[in-house]
């Protein structure tokens, strides 16, 4: 009989709390931040609503607030939802096919036009579906094209991950197919899209489909499916569509279980896959939030270490000190907390 994976309590893995200060200039702090070491120290960066923020690490003091223009020579556009912060500057995608690089002083230093839309794709969506970070490896950016909803017309399409060369503006793709099972979930914005993570050290690309227990791992020489399932039986509930005039409104069933994101912590060398297992009863939602959540943890060889019962459907980020998971406001608006998780306790 197959051994069931161990279940761990979130609180038992918490070893430290990081507190970031939040003032009137900061509307929100993202759940996933970018750690960076500079000549003047270590910092955590956040970029949203055309504003760049930085906090000293691990002190959590805000040290930078830089505003970026929407239009003009230094304009980064109106939809910089998807971006990448590097030591070279900030890469932003605007209007789906415009790639912009800005420096930390609010100036645009480069612009590129991403490839046009293939006829068999109908449209591209590089910007709005979450849990698909841009990755940079050498002079290339890896940018995911994620359908807002899956349609029969694009089931045969395969060029989902754009590999864009910044030096000579050439491009290629990392290709994969949506599994046949996804045909049952057309027109569902929760169950149709995928999430992904690129491990720049190993060169592995992980693709997580919302309804699939296994992860698709695409390596240089082969592709494989690895088990990354929760022990809890997921009830997958397809949503519905509603016609409102000339518009089709997509209405997912929020009671449905689904896998929501996948990541890798290079310090503790573990893969993390978060899963929503259902909704809490209304009586406890004010305290716990709407969703029941688990985190499936795998080692770097994709062996399952166990599962963690999570306090909420949130995200985190890696630093040389370890992996920090967002816990939101710490009782007051001015302090936002992240807790460091020690996954070695699962090994």
Coordinates of C-alpha atoms in Angstrom, one line a residue:
X1 CA 0.0 0.0 0.0
X2 CA 1.3 3.5 -0.9
X3 CA 2.4 5.5 2.1
X4 CA 0.4 8.6 2.7
X5 CA 2.4 11.9 2.9
X6 CA 2.8 13.6 6.2
X7 CA 0.7 16.6 7.2
X8 CA 2.4 19.5 9.0
X9 CA 1.1 22.5 10.8
X10 CA 2.1 25.9 9.4
X11 CA 2.9 27.2 12.9
X12 CA 5.4 24.4 13.6
X13 CA 7.5 25.4 10.6
X14 CA 7.6 29.1 11.4
X15 CA 11.1 30.2 12.6
X16 CA 11.1 34.0 12.2
X17 CA 8.9 37.0 11.4
X18 CA 9.9 39.7 9.0
X19 CA 8.0 43.0 9.4
X20 CA 7.9 45.7 6.7
X21 CA 6.8 49.2 7.5
X22 CA 4.0 50.7 5.5
X23 CA 3.2 54.4 5.3
X24 CA 0.7 56.6 3.5
X25 CA 2.7 56.3 0.3
X26 CA 2.3 52.5 0.2
X27 CA -1.2 51.4 -0.7
X28 CA -0.3 47.7 -0.6
X29 CA 2.7 45.4 -0.3
X30 CA 2.9 42.5 -2.7
X31 CA 2.9 39.0 -1.3
X32 CA 5.9 38.1 -3.5
X33 CA 8.9 40.5 -3.3
X34 CA 12.2 40.5 -5.0
X35 CA 15.3 40.1 -2.9
X36 CA 18.5 41.9 -4.1
X37 CA 21.9 42.5 -2.8
X38 CA 23.5 45.8 -3.7
X39 CA 26.7 47.7 -2.9
X40 CA 24.8 49.4 0.0
X41 CA 23.2 46.4 1.4
X42 CA 20.3 43.9 1.0
X43 CA 16.8 45.0 0.0
X44 CA 13.4 43.8 -0.9
X45 CA 11.8 45.4 -3.9
X46 CA 8.1 45.7 -4.9
X47 CA 6.7 47.3 -8.1
X48 CA 3.0 48.0 -8.5
X49 CA 0.8 50.8 -9.8
X50 CA 3.8 52.3 -11.5
X51 CA 5.6 52.7 -8.2
X52 CA 8.8 51.0 -7.1
X53 CA 9.4 50.5 -3.4
X54 CA 12.4 49.1 -1.5
X55 CA 12.8 48.0 2.1
X56 CA 16.1 47.2 3.9
X57 CA 16.5 43.5 4.7
X58 CA 16.0 42.2 7.3
X59 CA 15.2 45.5 9.2
X60 CA 12.1 46.2 7.1
X61 CA 12.6 50.0 6.8
X62 CA 11.3 51.6 3.7
X63 CA 14.3 53.2 1.8
X64 CA 12.9 53.9 -1.7
X65 CA 9.8 55.1 -3.3
X66 CA 10.1 55.9 -7.1
X67 CA 7.2 56.8 -9.3
X68 CA 7.1 55.9 -13.0
X69 CA 5.2 57.8 -15.7
X70 CA 2.4 56.2 -17.7
X71 CA 3.0 58.0 -21.0
X72 CA 5.8 59.9 -22.8
X73 CA 9.5 59.1 -23.3
X74 CA 9.7 57.4 -19.9
X75 CA 6.2 56.0 -19.9
X76 CA 5.8 52.3 -18.8
X77 CA 2.2 52.1 -20.0
X78 CA -1.1 51.5 -18.2
X79 CA -0.9 47.8 -17.5
X80 CA 2.4 46.8 -15.9
X81 CA 0.8 43.9 -14.1
X82 CA 3.6 41.5 -15.2
X83 CA 7.1 42.6 -14.5
X84 CA 10.6 41.4 -13.5
X85 CA 12.9 43.3 -11.1
X86 CA 16.6 42.6 -11.8
X87 CA 19.9 44.4 -10.9
X88 CA 19.9 45.8 -14.5
X89 CA 16.5 47.4 -14.1
X90 CA 12.8 46.6 -14.3
X91 CA 11.3 44.8 -17.2
X92 CA 7.6 45.6 -17.8
X93 CA 5.1 44.2 -20.4
X94 CA 2.5 46.7 -21.5
X95 CA -0.3 46.3 -24.0
X96 CA 0.6 42.6 -24.4
X97 CA 3.3 43.0 -27.1
X98 CA 5.4 45.9 -25.7
X99 CA 8.4 45.1 -23.6
X100 CA 10.0 48.0 -21.6
X101 CA 13.1 48.2 -19.5
X102 CA 13.3 51.0 -17.0
X103 CA 16.0 52.0 -14.5
X104 CA 15.6 52.6 -10.8
X105 CA 15.4 56.4 -11.3
X106 CA 12.1 56.2 -13.2
X107 CA 13.6 56.4 -16.7
X108 CA 12.9 54.1 -19.6
X109 CA 16.2 52.8 -21.2
X110 CA 14.9 50.3 -23.8
X111 CA 11.8 49.3 -25.7
X112 CA 11.1 46.1 -27.7
X113 CA 8.2 44.8 -29.7
X114 CA 7.4 41.2 -28.8
X115 CA 6.4 38.9 -31.7
X116 CA 3.0 39.3 -33.2
X117 CA 0.0 37.0 -32.5
X118 CA 0.1 33.7 -34.4
X119 CA -3.2 33.1 -36.4
X120 CA -3.8 29.8 -34.6
X121 CA -3.5 31.5 -31.2
X122 CA -6.1 34.2 -31.9
X123 CA -4.7 36.5 -29.2
X124 CA -1.9 36.5 -26.6
X125 CA -2.2 37.1 -22.8
X126 CA 1.2 37.9 -21.4
X127 CA 0.1 40.2 -18.6
X128 CA -2.9 39.5 -16.5
X129 CA -3.1 35.8 -15.4
X130 CA -1.2 35.6 -12.0
X131 CA 1.3 33.0 -10.8
X132 CA 3.3 33.1 -14.0
X133 CA 6.5 35.1 -13.3
X134 CA 8.8 36.4 -16.0
X135 CA 12.2 34.7 -15.7
X136 CA 15.6 35.9 -17.0
X137 CA 18.4 33.6 -17.9
X138 CA 21.4 35.1 -19.5
X139 CA 20.2 37.5 -22.2
X140 CA 16.8 35.8 -22.5
X141 CA 13.5 36.5 -20.9
X142 CA 10.9 33.7 -20.5
X143 CA 7.4 35.0 -20.7
X144 CA 4.3 32.9 -20.3
X145 CA 1.3 33.3 -22.6
X146 CA -1.7 32.1 -20.5
X147 CA -5.2 31.9 -21.9
X148 CA -7.7 33.7 -19.7
X149 CA -10.1 30.8 -20.4
X150 CA -9.4 27.7 -22.4
X151 CA -11.2 27.3 -25.7
X152 CA -11.5 24.4 -28.1
X153 CA -9.9 26.5 -30.9
X154 CA -6.6 26.7 -29.0
X155 CA -6.3 23.2 -27.6
X156 CA -3.9 22.2 -30.4
X157 CA -1.7 25.2 -29.8
X158 CA 1.7 24.5 -28.1
X159 CA 3.9 27.6 -28.1
X160 CA 2.9 28.8 -24.6
X161 CA 6.3 30.0 -23.2
X162 CA 8.0 32.7 -25.2
X163 CA 11.8 32.7 -25.0
X164 CA 12.8 36.3 -26.1
X165 CA 16.5 37.3 -26.8
X166 CA 17.1 40.9 -25.7
X167 CA 20.3 41.2 -27.7
X168 CA 19.1 40.4 -31.2
X169 CA 15.3 40.4 -30.7
X170 CA 14.9 36.8 -31.9
X171 CA 12.5 34.5 -30.2
X172 CA 11.7 30.8 -29.8
X173 CA 9.3 28.9 -27.6
X174 CA 9.1 26.2 -24.9
X175 CA 6.2 24.1 -26.2
X176 CA 3.7 21.9 -24.4
X177 CA 0.1 20.8 -24.9
X178 CA -2.8 21.1 -22.6
X179 CA -3.8 17.7 -21.3
X180 CA -7.0 16.1 -22.7
X181 CA -8.6 16.3 -19.3
X182 CA -8.7 20.1 -19.7
X183 CA -11.4 19.8 -22.4
X184 CA -13.9 19.4 -19.6
X185 CA -13.1 22.9 -18.3
X186 CA -13.4 25.2 -21.3
X187 CA -14.6 28.7 -20.4
X188 CA -13.6 28.5 -16.7
X189 CA -11.1 31.2 -15.6
X190 CA -10.1 29.3 -12.5
X191 CA -9.7 25.8 -14.0
X192 CA -8.5 26.4 -17.5
X193 CA -5.3 28.5 -17.1
X194 CA -2.0 27.1 -16.0
X195 CA 0.7 28.4 -13.7
X196 CA 4.5 27.8 -14.1
X197 CA 7.9 28.2 -12.6
X198 CA 11.3 28.2 -14.3
X199 CA 14.2 26.9 -12.3
X200 CA 17.2 28.7 -13.8
X201 CA 19.7 26.5 -11.9
X202 CA 18.4 23.1 -13.2
X203 CA 16.9 24.5 -16.4
X204 CA 13.6 22.7 -15.6
X205 CA 10.3 24.4 -16.4
X206 CA 7.4 23.3 -14.2
X207 CA 3.8 23.6 -15.5
X208 CA 1.0 23.3 -13.1
X209 CA -2.5 22.8 -14.5
X210 CA -5.3 23.7 -12.0
X211 CA -7.1 20.4 -12.2
X212 CA -4.1 18.0 -12.6
X213 CA -2.6 16.2 -9.6
X214 CA 0.8 15.9 -11.4
X215 CA 3.2 18.6 -12.5
X216 CA 4.6 18.7 -16.1
X217 CA 8.4 19.0 -15.8
X218 CA 10.0 20.1 -19.1
X219 CA 13.8 19.5 -19.1
X220 CA 16.4 20.0 -21.9
X221 CA 16.2 16.3 -23.0
X222 CA 12.8 15.2 -21.9
X223 CA 9.4 16.0 -20.4
X224 CA 7.9 14.0 -17.6
X225 CA 4.9 14.1 -15.2
X226 CA 5.6 14.0 -11.5
X227 CA 3.1 13.4 -8.7
X228 CA 2.5 16.6 -6.8
X229 CA -0.9 15.9 -5.4
X230 CA -2.6 16.7 -2.2
X231 CA -3.8 13.6 -0.2
X232 CA -7.1 15.3 0.2
X233 CA -9.6 14.4 -2.5
X234 CA -10.3 17.5 -4.6
X235 CA -13.8 18.2 -5.8
X236 CA -13.4 20.0 -9.2
X237 CA -16.5 22.0 -10.0
X238 CA -16.8 23.6 -13.4
X239 CA -18.3 27.1 -13.5
X240 CA -20.8 28.5 -16.0
X241 CA -21.1 31.3 -18.5
X242 CA -23.8 33.9 -18.7
X243 CA -24.7 36.0 -21.7
X244 CA -25.2 39.7 -20.8
X245 CA -26.1 41.6 -24.0
X246 CA -23.2 41.1 -26.4
X247 CA -20.8 40.0 -23.6
X248 CA -20.2 36.5 -22.2
X249 CA -19.6 36.6 -18.5
X250 CA -17.5 33.7 -17.0
X251 CA -18.6 32.6 -13.6
X252 CA -16.3 30.1 -11.9
X253 CA -17.5 28.0 -9.0
X254 CA -15.5 29.2 -6.1
X255 CA -16.3 26.0 -4.1
X256 CA -14.1 24.1 -6.5
X257 CA -10.7 22.7 -5.5
X258 CA -7.7 23.7 -7.7
X259 CA -4.0 24.0 -7.8
X260 CA -3.0 27.7 -7.8
X261 CA 0.8 28.2 -8.0
X262 CA 4.1 26.5 -8.1
X263 CA 7.5 27.8 -6.9
X264 CA 11.0 26.7 -5.9
X265 CA 13.1 27.8 -2.9
X266 CA 16.8 27.6 -4.0
X267 CA 18.0 27.8 -0.4
X268 CA 16.2 24.8 1.0
X269 CA 15.9 23.2 -2.4
X270 CA 12.2 22.4 -2.3
X271 CA 9.4 22.8 -4.8
X272 CA 6.2 24.3 -3.4
X273 CA 2.7 23.8 -4.9
X274 CA -0.2 25.5 -3.3
X275 CA -3.7 24.0 -3.6
X276 CA -7.2 25.3 -2.6
X277 CA -9.1 22.3 -1.3
X278 CA -12.5 24.1 -0.8
X279 CA -14.2 26.9 1.1
X280 CA -14.4 27.3 4.8
X281 CA -17.9 27.4 6.4
X282 CA -19.3 30.9 6.5
X283 CA -19.1 31.1 10.2
X284 CA -15.2 31.0 10.2
X285 CA -14.5 32.9 7.0
X286 CA -14.0 36.2 8.7
X287 CA -11.1 34.8 10.7
X288 CA -9.7 32.2 8.2
X289 CA -10.5 33.8 4.9
X290 CA -12.7 32.1 2.3
X291 CA -10.4 29.2 1.2
X292 CA -9.0 26.1 2.8
X293 CA -5.4 25.8 1.6
X294 CA -2.6 23.3 1.6
X295 CA 1.0 23.5 0.4
X296 CA 2.5 20.4 -1.1
X297 CA 6.3 20.3 -0.7
X298 CA 8.6 18.2 -2.9
X299 CA 12.4 17.9 -2.7
X300 CA 14.6 18.8 -5.7
X301 CA 14.2 15.3 -7.1
X302 CA 10.4 15.7 -7.0
X303 CA 9.9 13.3 -4.1
X304 CA 7.0 14.4 -1.9
X305 CA 8.0 15.5 1.6
X306 CA 4.6 16.2 2.9
X307 CA 1.8 18.8 3.0
X308 CA 1.3 21.9 5.2
X309 CA -2.1 23.2 6.3
X310 CA -1.8 26.9 5.4
X311 CA -3.5 29.8 7.2
X312 CA -4.7 31.5 4.0
X313 CA -4.4 31.6 0.2
X314 CA -1.3 33.8 0.0
X315 CA 2.3 33.6 -1.5
X316 CA 5.9 34.2 -0.6
X317 CA 9.4 34.7 -1.8
X318 CA 12.9 33.4 -1.4
X319 CA 16.0 35.1 0.2
X320 CA 19.4 33.7 1.2
X321 CA 17.9 33.5 4.8
X322 CA 15.1 31.2 3.6
X323 CA 11.6 31.3 2.2
X324 CA 9.2 34.0 3.6
X325 CA 5.4 33.5 3.3
X326 CA 3.0 36.5 3.6
X327 CA 0.7 36.7 6.6
X328 CA -0.7 40.2 5.8
X329 CA -1.2 43.1 8.2
X330 CA 0.0 42.5 11.7
X331 CA -3.0 44.0 13.6
X332 CA -2.3 47.5 12.3
X333 CA -2.1 48.9 8.8
X334 CA 1.4 50.2 9.2
X335 CA 3.1 46.8 9.6
X336 CA 3.0 43.9 7.1
X337 CA 4.3 40.5 8.1
X338 CA 6.1 37.6 6.4
X339 CA 7.1 34.4 8.2
X340 CA 10.2 32.3 7.4
X341 CA 9.4 28.6 7.0
X342 CA 11.8 25.9 7.8
X343 CA 11.1 23.0 5.4
X344 CA 14.0 20.9 6.9
X345 CA 11.6 19.9 9.6
X346 CA 9.7 17.9 6.8
X347 CA 12.8 16.0 5.7

